[in-house]
PDB file of C-alpha atoms in Angstrom:
ATOM      1  CA  MET L  30      -6.226 -11.601   5.465  1.00  0.00           C
ATOM      2  CA  LYS L  31      -7.410  -9.114   2.843  1.00  0.00           C
ATOM      3  CA  ARG L  32      -9.856  -7.550   5.303  1.00  0.00           C
ATOM      4  CA  VAL L  33      -7.277  -7.268   8.083  1.00  0.00           C
ATOM      5  CA  SER L  34      -4.567  -5.879   5.758  1.00  0.00           C
ATOM      6  CA  ALA L  35      -6.869  -3.329   4.153  1.00  0.00           C
ATOM      7  CA  PHE L  36      -8.310  -2.423   7.546  1.00  0.00           C
ATOM      8  CA  ILE L  37      -4.917  -1.786   9.148  1.00  0.00           C
ATOM      9  CA  LEU L  38      -3.638   0.124   6.127  1.00  0.00           C
ATOM     10  CA  SER L  39      -6.674   2.399   6.030  1.00  0.00           C
ATOM     11  CA  VAL L  40      -6.102   3.351   9.663  1.00  0.00           C
ATOM     12  CA  CYS L  41      -2.426   4.004   8.937  1.00  0.00           C
ATOM     13  CA  MET L  42      -3.496   6.390   6.200  1.00  0.00           C
ATOM     14  CA  VAL L  43      -5.751   8.346   8.556  1.00  0.00           C
ATOM     15  CA  LEU L  44      -3.027   8.645  11.175  1.00  0.00           C
ATOM     16  CA  ALA L  45       0.066   9.126   9.033  1.00  0.00           C
ATOM     17  CA  LEU L  46      -1.177  11.003   5.991  1.00  0.00           C
ATOM     18  CA  CYS L  47      -1.085  14.144   8.105  1.00  0.00           C
ATOM     19  CA  ALA L  48       2.683  13.717   8.061  1.00  0.00           C
ATOM     20  CA  CYS L  49       2.657  14.407   4.351  1.00  0.00           C
ATOM     21  CA  GLY L  50       0.762  17.608   5.043  1.00  0.00           C
ATOM     22  CA  ALA L  51       2.566  18.802   8.128  1.00  0.00           C
ATOM     23  CA  LYS L  52       5.559  20.483   6.527  1.00  0.00           C
ATOM     24  CA  SER L  53       5.485  24.229   6.563  1.00  0.00           C
ATOM     25  CA  GLU L  54       5.126  25.452   2.991  1.00  0.00           C
ATOM     26  CA  GLU L  55       8.345  26.872   1.682  1.00  0.00           C
ATOM     27  CA  THR L  56       8.507  30.040  -0.349  1.00  0.00           C
ATOM     28  CA  LYS L  57       8.217  29.144  -4.003  1.00  0.00           C
ATOM     29  CA  THR L  58       9.886  30.935  -6.849  1.00  0.00           C
ATOM     30  CA  GLU L  59       9.348  30.827 -10.567  1.00  0.00           C
ATOM     31  CA  THR L  60      12.177  28.320 -10.849  1.00  0.00           C
ATOM     32  CA  ALA L  61      10.980  26.068  -8.041  1.00  0.00           C
ATOM     33  CA  PRO L  62      10.898  22.403  -9.047  1.00  0.00           C
ATOM     34  CA  VAL L  63       7.540  20.728  -9.552  1.00  0.00           C
ATOM     35  CA  TYR L  64       6.840  17.597  -7.566  1.00  0.00           C
ATOM     36  CA  ASP L  65       3.966  15.585  -9.000  1.00  0.00           C
ATOM     37  CA  ASP L  66       3.151  12.339 -10.814  1.00  0.00           C
ATOM     38  CA  SER L  67       5.361  13.342 -13.728  1.00  0.00           C
ATOM     39  CA  LEU L  68       8.166  11.950 -11.526  1.00  0.00           C
ATOM     40  CA  ILE L  69       6.540   8.503 -11.617  1.00  0.00           C
ATOM     41  CA  THR L  70       6.814   6.195 -14.624  1.00  0.00           C
ATOM     42  CA  GLU L  71       5.286   2.770 -15.221  1.00  0.00           C
ATOM     43  CA  THR L  72       7.338  -0.314 -16.025  1.00  0.00           C
ATOM     44  CA  TYR L  73       4.106  -2.097 -16.911  1.00  0.00           C
ATOM     45  CA  ALA L  74       0.958  -0.423 -18.244  1.00  0.00           C
ATOM     46  CA  GLU L  75      -1.215  -3.165 -19.686  1.00  0.00           C
ATOM     47  CA  GLU L  76      -4.951  -3.848 -19.614  1.00  0.00           C
ATOM     48  CA  GLY L  77      -7.187  -6.289 -21.422  1.00  0.00           C
ATOM     49  CA  SER L  78      -9.348  -9.397 -21.300  1.00  0.00           C
ATOM     50  CA  TYR L  79      -8.071 -12.960 -21.134  1.00  0.00           C
ATOM     51  CA  THR L  80      -9.601 -16.416 -21.499  1.00  0.00           C
ATOM     52  CA  ASP L  81      -7.713 -19.479 -20.215  1.00  0.00           C
ATOM     53  CA  ASP L  82      -7.817 -22.996 -21.641  1.00  0.00           C
ATOM     54  CA  THR L  83     -10.844 -23.886 -19.498  1.00  0.00           C
ATOM     55  CA  GLY L  84     -12.885 -21.089 -21.044  1.00  0.00           C
ATOM     56  CA  TYR L  85     -12.763 -18.880 -17.974  1.00  0.00           C
ATOM     57  CA  ALA L  86     -12.630 -15.197 -18.975  1.00  0.00           C
ATOM     58  CA  GLU L  87     -11.510 -12.259 -16.868  1.00  0.00           C
ATOM     59  CA  ASP L  88     -10.155  -8.739 -17.185  1.00  0.00           C
ATOM     60  CA  TYR L  89      -6.649  -7.808 -16.112  1.00  0.00           C
ATOM     61  CA  SER L  90      -4.984  -4.454 -15.411  1.00  0.00           C
ATOM     62  CA  TYR L  91      -1.277  -4.170 -14.640  1.00  0.00           C
ATOM     63  CA  HIS L  92       0.187  -0.765 -13.766  1.00  0.00           C
ATOM     64  CA  VAL L  93       3.528  -1.072 -11.961  1.00  0.00           C
ATOM     65  CA  PRO L  94       5.130   2.283 -11.045  1.00  0.00           C
ATOM     66  CA  ALA L  95       8.759   3.318 -10.738  1.00  0.00           C
ATOM     67  CA  LEU L  96      10.442   6.467  -9.444  1.00  0.00           C
ATOM     68  CA  SER L  97      12.104   8.736 -12.029  1.00  0.00           C
ATOM     69  CA  ALA L  98      15.202   9.373  -9.941  1.00  0.00           C
ATOM     70  CA  ASP L  99      18.805   8.162 -10.085  1.00  0.00           C
ATOM     71  CA  SER L 100      19.728   8.096  -6.397  1.00  0.00           C
ATOM     72  CA  ASP L 101      20.722   4.852  -4.714  1.00  0.00           C
ATOM     73  CA  ASP L 102      17.611   5.005  -2.522  1.00  0.00           C
ATOM     74  CA  ALA L 103      15.365   5.426  -5.576  1.00  0.00           C
ATOM     75  CA  LYS L 104      17.059   2.486  -7.276  1.00  0.00           C
ATOM     76  CA  THR L 105      16.534   0.401  -4.132  1.00  0.00           C
ATOM     77  CA  ILE L 106      12.829   1.290  -4.069  1.00  0.00           C
ATOM     78  CA  ASN L 107      12.427   0.543  -7.788  1.00  0.00           C
ATOM     79  CA  SER L 108      14.177  -2.786  -7.341  1.00  0.00           C
ATOM     80  CA  ALA L 109      11.881  -3.672  -4.430  1.00  0.00           C
ATOM     81  CA  ILE L 110       8.798  -2.767  -6.489  1.00  0.00           C
ATOM     82  CA  ALA L 111      10.050  -4.833  -9.425  1.00  0.00           C
ATOM     83  CA  ASP L 112      10.732  -7.842  -7.207  1.00  0.00           C
ATOM     84  CA  ARG L 113       7.398  -7.635  -5.442  1.00  0.00           C
ATOM     85  CA  PHE L 114       5.024  -6.625  -8.228  1.00  0.00           C
ATOM     86  CA  GLY L 115       6.910  -6.751 -11.541  1.00  0.00           C
ATOM     87  CA  LYS L 116       7.811 -10.423 -11.144  1.00  0.00           C
ATOM     88  CA  ALA L 117       4.173 -11.249 -10.389  1.00  0.00           C
ATOM     89  CA  VAL L 118       3.115  -9.482 -13.593  1.00  0.00           C
ATOM     90  CA  GLU L 119       5.740 -11.401 -15.603  1.00  0.00           C
ATOM     91  CA  GLU L 120       4.511 -14.668 -14.107  1.00  0.00           C
ATOM     92  CA  ASN L 121       0.947 -13.920 -15.128  1.00  0.00           C
ATOM     93  CA  LYS L 122       1.982 -12.818 -18.609  1.00  0.00           C
ATOM     94  CA  GLY L 123       3.686 -16.197 -18.888  1.00  0.00           C
ATOM     95  CA  ASN L 124       0.453 -17.855 -17.783  1.00  0.00           C
ATOM     96  CA  MET L 125      -1.351 -16.051 -20.596  1.00  0.00           C
ATOM     97  CA  LYS L 126       1.080 -17.438 -23.158  1.00  0.00           C
ATOM     98  CA  GLU L 127       0.500 -20.936 -21.802  1.00  0.00           C
ATOM     99  CA  LYS L 128      -3.279 -20.354 -21.587  1.00  0.00           C
ATOM    100  CA  LEU L 129      -3.158 -20.996 -17.834  1.00  0.00           C
ATOM    101  CA  SER L 130      -5.298 -19.309 -15.187  1.00  0.00           C
ATOM    102  CA  LEU L 131      -4.167 -15.978 -13.759  1.00  0.00           C
ATOM    103  CA  ASN L 132      -3.383 -15.769 -10.044  1.00  0.00           C
ATOM    104  CA  MET L 133      -3.256 -11.968 -10.015  1.00  0.00           C
ATOM    105  CA  HIS L 134      -5.542  -9.830 -12.126  1.00  0.00           C
ATOM    106  CA  ALA L 135      -4.584  -6.275 -11.145  1.00  0.00           C
ATOM    107  CA  VAL L 136      -1.760  -4.048  -9.955  1.00  0.00           C
ATOM    108  CA  SER L 137      -2.614  -0.412  -9.252  1.00  0.00           C
ATOM    109  CA  TRP L 138      -1.043   2.533  -7.446  1.00  0.00           C
ATOM    110  CA  LYS L 139      -1.905   5.833  -5.808  1.00  0.00           C
ATOM    111  CA  SER L 140       0.338   8.769  -4.975  1.00  0.00           C
ATOM    112  CA  TYR L 141       0.128  11.170  -2.031  1.00  0.00           C
ATOM    113  CA  TRP L 142       2.277  14.278  -2.267  1.00  0.00           C
ATOM    114  CA  HIS L 143       3.347  17.109  -0.031  1.00  0.00           C
ATOM    115  CA  ASP L 144       6.031  19.289  -1.508  1.00  0.00           C
ATOM    116  CA  SER L 145       8.854  16.934  -2.484  1.00  0.00           C
ATOM    117  CA  VAL L 146       7.717  13.953  -0.405  1.00  0.00           C
ATOM    118  CA  LEU L 147       5.967  11.147  -2.274  1.00  0.00           C
ATOM    119  CA  CYS L 148       4.004   8.449  -0.474  1.00  0.00           C
ATOM    120  CA  LEU L 149       3.437   5.721  -3.078  1.00  0.00           C
ATOM    121  CA  VAL L 150       0.909   2.973  -2.311  1.00  0.00           C
ATOM    122  CA  ILE L 151       0.764  -0.085  -4.582  1.00  0.00           C
ATOM    123  CA  GLU L 152      -1.897  -2.820  -4.537  1.00  0.00           C
ATOM    124  CA  GLY L 153      -1.526  -6.265  -6.058  1.00  0.00           C
ATOM    125  CA  ASP L 154      -4.928  -7.948  -6.305  1.00  0.00           C
ATOM    126  CA  TYR L 155      -4.626 -11.732  -6.159  1.00  0.00           C
ATOM    127  CA  ASP L 156      -7.395 -14.237  -6.809  1.00  0.00           C
ATOM    128  CA  ALA L 157      -6.214 -16.681  -4.175  1.00  0.00           C
ATOM    129  CA  ASP L 158      -8.271 -16.178  -1.014  1.00  0.00           C
ATOM    130  CA  ASP L 159      -9.293 -12.752  -2.320  1.00  0.00           C
ATOM    131  CA  TYR L 160      -5.932 -11.437  -1.125  1.00  0.00           C
ATOM    132  CA  ILE L 161      -4.522  -7.942  -1.729  1.00  0.00           C
ATOM    133  CA  ASP L 162      -0.802  -7.284  -1.299  1.00  0.00           C
ATOM    134  CA  TYR L 163      -0.029  -3.711  -0.236  1.00  0.00           C
ATOM    135  CA  GLY L 164       3.330  -2.026  -0.770  1.00  0.00           C
ATOM    136  CA  VAL L 165       4.119   1.438   0.626  1.00  0.00           C
ATOM    137  CA  TYR L 166       7.174   3.424  -0.465  1.00  0.00           C
ATOM    138  CA  ASN L 167       8.004   6.916   0.822  1.00  0.00           C
ATOM    139  CA  TYR L 168      10.601   9.056  -0.960  1.00  0.00           C
ATOM    140  CA  ASP L 169      11.803  12.666  -0.809  1.00  0.00           C
ATOM    141  CA  PHE L 170      12.719  13.870  -4.309  1.00  0.00           C
ATOM    142  CA  ALA L 171      14.388  17.036  -2.997  1.00  0.00           C
ATOM    143  CA  ALA L 172      16.656  15.180  -0.587  1.00  0.00           C
ATOM    144  CA  ASN L 173      16.957  12.137  -2.909  1.00  0.00           C
ATOM    145  CA  LYS L 174      16.417   9.710  -0.057  1.00  0.00           C
ATOM    146  CA  THR L 175      13.933   7.280   1.390  1.00  0.00           C
ATOM    147  CA  VAL L 176      11.592   8.671   4.044  1.00  0.00           C
ATOM    148  CA  SER L 177      11.246   6.345   7.028  1.00  0.00           C
ATOM    149  CA  ASN L 178       8.202   5.903   9.225  1.00  0.00           C
ATOM    150  CA  SER L 179      10.011   7.807  11.957  1.00  0.00           C
ATOM    151  CA  ASP L 180      10.591  10.651   9.498  1.00  0.00           C
ATOM    152  CA  LEU L 181       6.873  10.728   8.678  1.00  0.00           C
ATOM    153  CA  PHE L 182       5.897  10.730  12.336  1.00  0.00           C
ATOM    154  CA  ALA L 183       8.356  13.548  13.056  1.00  0.00           C
ATOM    155  CA  MET L 184       6.855  15.563  10.199  1.00  0.00           C
ATOM    156  CA  ALA L 185       3.488  15.130  11.920  1.00  0.00           C
ATOM    157  CA  GLY L 186       4.970  16.157  15.275  1.00  0.00           C
ATOM    158  CA  MET L 187       4.808  12.654  16.765  1.00  0.00           C
ATOM    159  CA  THR L 188       7.293  10.178  18.181  1.00  0.00           C
ATOM    160  CA  ASP L 189       7.118   6.485  17.285  1.00  0.00           C
ATOM    161  CA  ASP L 190       5.522   5.736  20.667  1.00  0.00           C
ATOM    162  CA  GLU L 191       2.921   8.465  20.229  1.00  0.00           C
ATOM    163  CA  PHE L 192       2.016   7.168  16.782  1.00  0.00           C
ATOM    164  CA  LEU L 193       1.716   3.609  18.066  1.00  0.00           C
ATOM    165  CA  LYS L 194      -0.530   4.689  20.944  1.00  0.00           C
ATOM    166  CA  ASN L 195      -2.792   6.595  18.545  1.00  0.00           C
ATOM    167  CA  ALA L 196      -2.758   3.725  16.049  1.00  0.00           C
ATOM    168  CA  VAL L 197      -3.841   1.155  18.635  1.00  0.00           C
ATOM    169  CA  ALA L 198      -6.666   3.419  19.784  1.00  0.00           C
ATOM    170  CA  ALA L 199      -7.813   4.111  16.222  1.00  0.00           C
ATOM    171  CA  VAL L 200      -7.666   0.448  15.171  1.00  0.00           C
ATOM    172  CA  THR L 201      -9.566  -0.578  18.298  1.00  0.00           C
ATOM    173  CA  ASP L 202     -12.323   1.973  17.692  1.00  0.00           C
ATOM    174  CA  ARG L 203     -12.568   1.091  14.016  1.00  0.00           C
ATOM    175  CA  PHE L 204     -12.597  -2.653  14.655  1.00  0.00           C
ATOM    176  CA  GLU L 205     -15.407  -2.413  17.177  1.00  0.00           C
ATOM    177  CA  SER L 206     -17.369  -0.083  14.897  1.00  0.00           C
ATOM    178  CA  VAL L 207     -17.248  -2.186  11.727  1.00  0.00           C
ATOM    179  CA  ASN L 208     -17.652  -5.526  13.531  1.00  0.00           C
ATOM    180  CA  LYS L 209     -20.584  -4.617  15.740  1.00  0.00           C
ATOM    181  CA  ASP L 210     -22.861  -7.181  14.059  1.00  0.00           C
ATOM    182  CA  LEU L 211     -20.092  -9.766  13.988  1.00  0.00           C
ATOM    183  CA  LYS L 212     -19.744  -9.531  17.757  1.00  0.00           C
ATOM    184  CA  ASP L 213     -23.354 -10.669  18.142  1.00  0.00           C
ATOM    185  CA  SER L 214     -23.109 -13.508  15.611  1.00  0.00           C
ATOM    186  CA  LEU L 215     -19.776 -15.085  16.589  1.00  0.00           C
ATOM    187  CA  PRO L 216     -19.015 -17.048  19.739  1.00  0.00           C
ATOM    188  CA  ALA L 217     -17.352 -14.792  22.278  1.00  0.00           C
ATOM    189  CA  ASP L 218     -14.015 -16.615  22.135  1.00  0.00           C
ATOM    190  CA  GLU L 219     -13.866 -16.438  18.302  1.00  0.00           C
ATOM    191  CA  TYR L 220     -14.653 -12.730  18.298  1.00  0.00           C
ATOM    192  CA  GLN L 221     -12.005 -12.085  20.957  1.00  0.00           C
ATOM    193  CA  GLN L 222      -9.446 -14.072  18.942  1.00  0.00           C
ATOM    194  CA  LEU L 223     -10.216 -12.018  15.830  1.00  0.00           C
ATOM    195  CA  ARG L 224      -9.873  -8.821  17.837  1.00  0.00           C
ATOM    196  CA  ASP L 225      -6.590  -9.952  19.387  1.00  0.00           C
ATOM    197  CA  ASP L 226      -5.196 -10.940  15.974  1.00  0.00           C
ATOM    198  CA  THR L 227      -6.138  -7.571  14.483  1.00  0.00           C
ATOM    199  CA  LEU L 228      -4.506  -5.663  17.355  1.00  0.00           C
ATOM    200  CA  SER L 229      -1.445  -7.904  17.576  1.00  0.00           C
ATOM    201  CA  ASP L 230       2.075  -6.479  17.390  1.00  0.00           C
ATOM    202  CA  GLU L 231       2.412  -8.141  13.987  1.00  0.00           C
ATOM    203  CA  ASN L 232      -0.344  -5.937  12.574  1.00  0.00           C
ATOM    204  CA  VAL L 233      -0.081  -2.754  14.648  1.00  0.00           C
ATOM    205  CA  SER L 234       3.458  -1.473  15.133  1.00  0.00           C
ATOM    206  CA  ALA L 235       5.601   1.539  14.314  1.00  0.00           C
ATOM    207  CA  ASP L 236       7.056  -0.517  11.438  1.00  0.00           C
ATOM    208  CA  MET L 237       3.761  -1.152   9.672  1.00  0.00           C
ATOM    209  CA  PRO L 238       3.212   0.544   6.281  1.00  0.00           C
ATOM    210  CA  ALA L 239       2.450   4.218   6.850  1.00  0.00           C
ATOM    211  CA  TYR L 240       1.866   7.087   4.477  1.00  0.00           C
TER     212      TYR L 240
END
C-alpha cells in the first residue's frame, strides 16, 4: 500500500505541479503581499526519542501544519488536518504516557507555492505495514478559498479528462519502468493483477490527490 500510494502521488506531482507554476506572474508593487511559509503554523512541533515498556527505542518527529487564515475554507482545511493527523499525534502521545508502543513515528509536511496558491502535502508515517498516509490540501490565500483539482488543472491549461489521460499514461510508463525486474520474477497473472490494481479507477482518477 505504501509503495502504491507513494508511487501514484509522485506521478500526480509531476503532472499537476505545473498547475502551481502556470499562472501568469502579476505585476508586483512594494506593498504586494508575501505568500510563503510564514502563512503556515504548526499545531504540533515535537521531536525526540522514546522507549516503551518492552525496551524498544525509537525516534519520533511530529510536525502538524495549519493555515494562518480565518476564512471558512481555511478553517475546514485545518479541521481536516487536525482530524487526520493531529488526533494520531495525540493518540501516540497518550501511548508514550502509558509506555506503550507507538503506531506512528513521524508527521511531516512540504509546501509548494506559486503566487498566492499553496499546495500543502502532509505525510503520516505509520509503523503498521510500513504505511504512509498522504494528505494534500490546496488553498489560495489571495482568494481565501480552497483550490480544487479542477482549478489546478485549469491553471495548467488542462481539463479533467486531459489530466486523467496524461495521468494514466504517466503511471503506466512509470509502473513498467520501476517494475521491470518484478515482471520477470512474478508469475504473469500476479504481475498483471498488480498492474491492474495500480491503474485502477480507485488509484488513478481526477479526484486523486494532486498538487
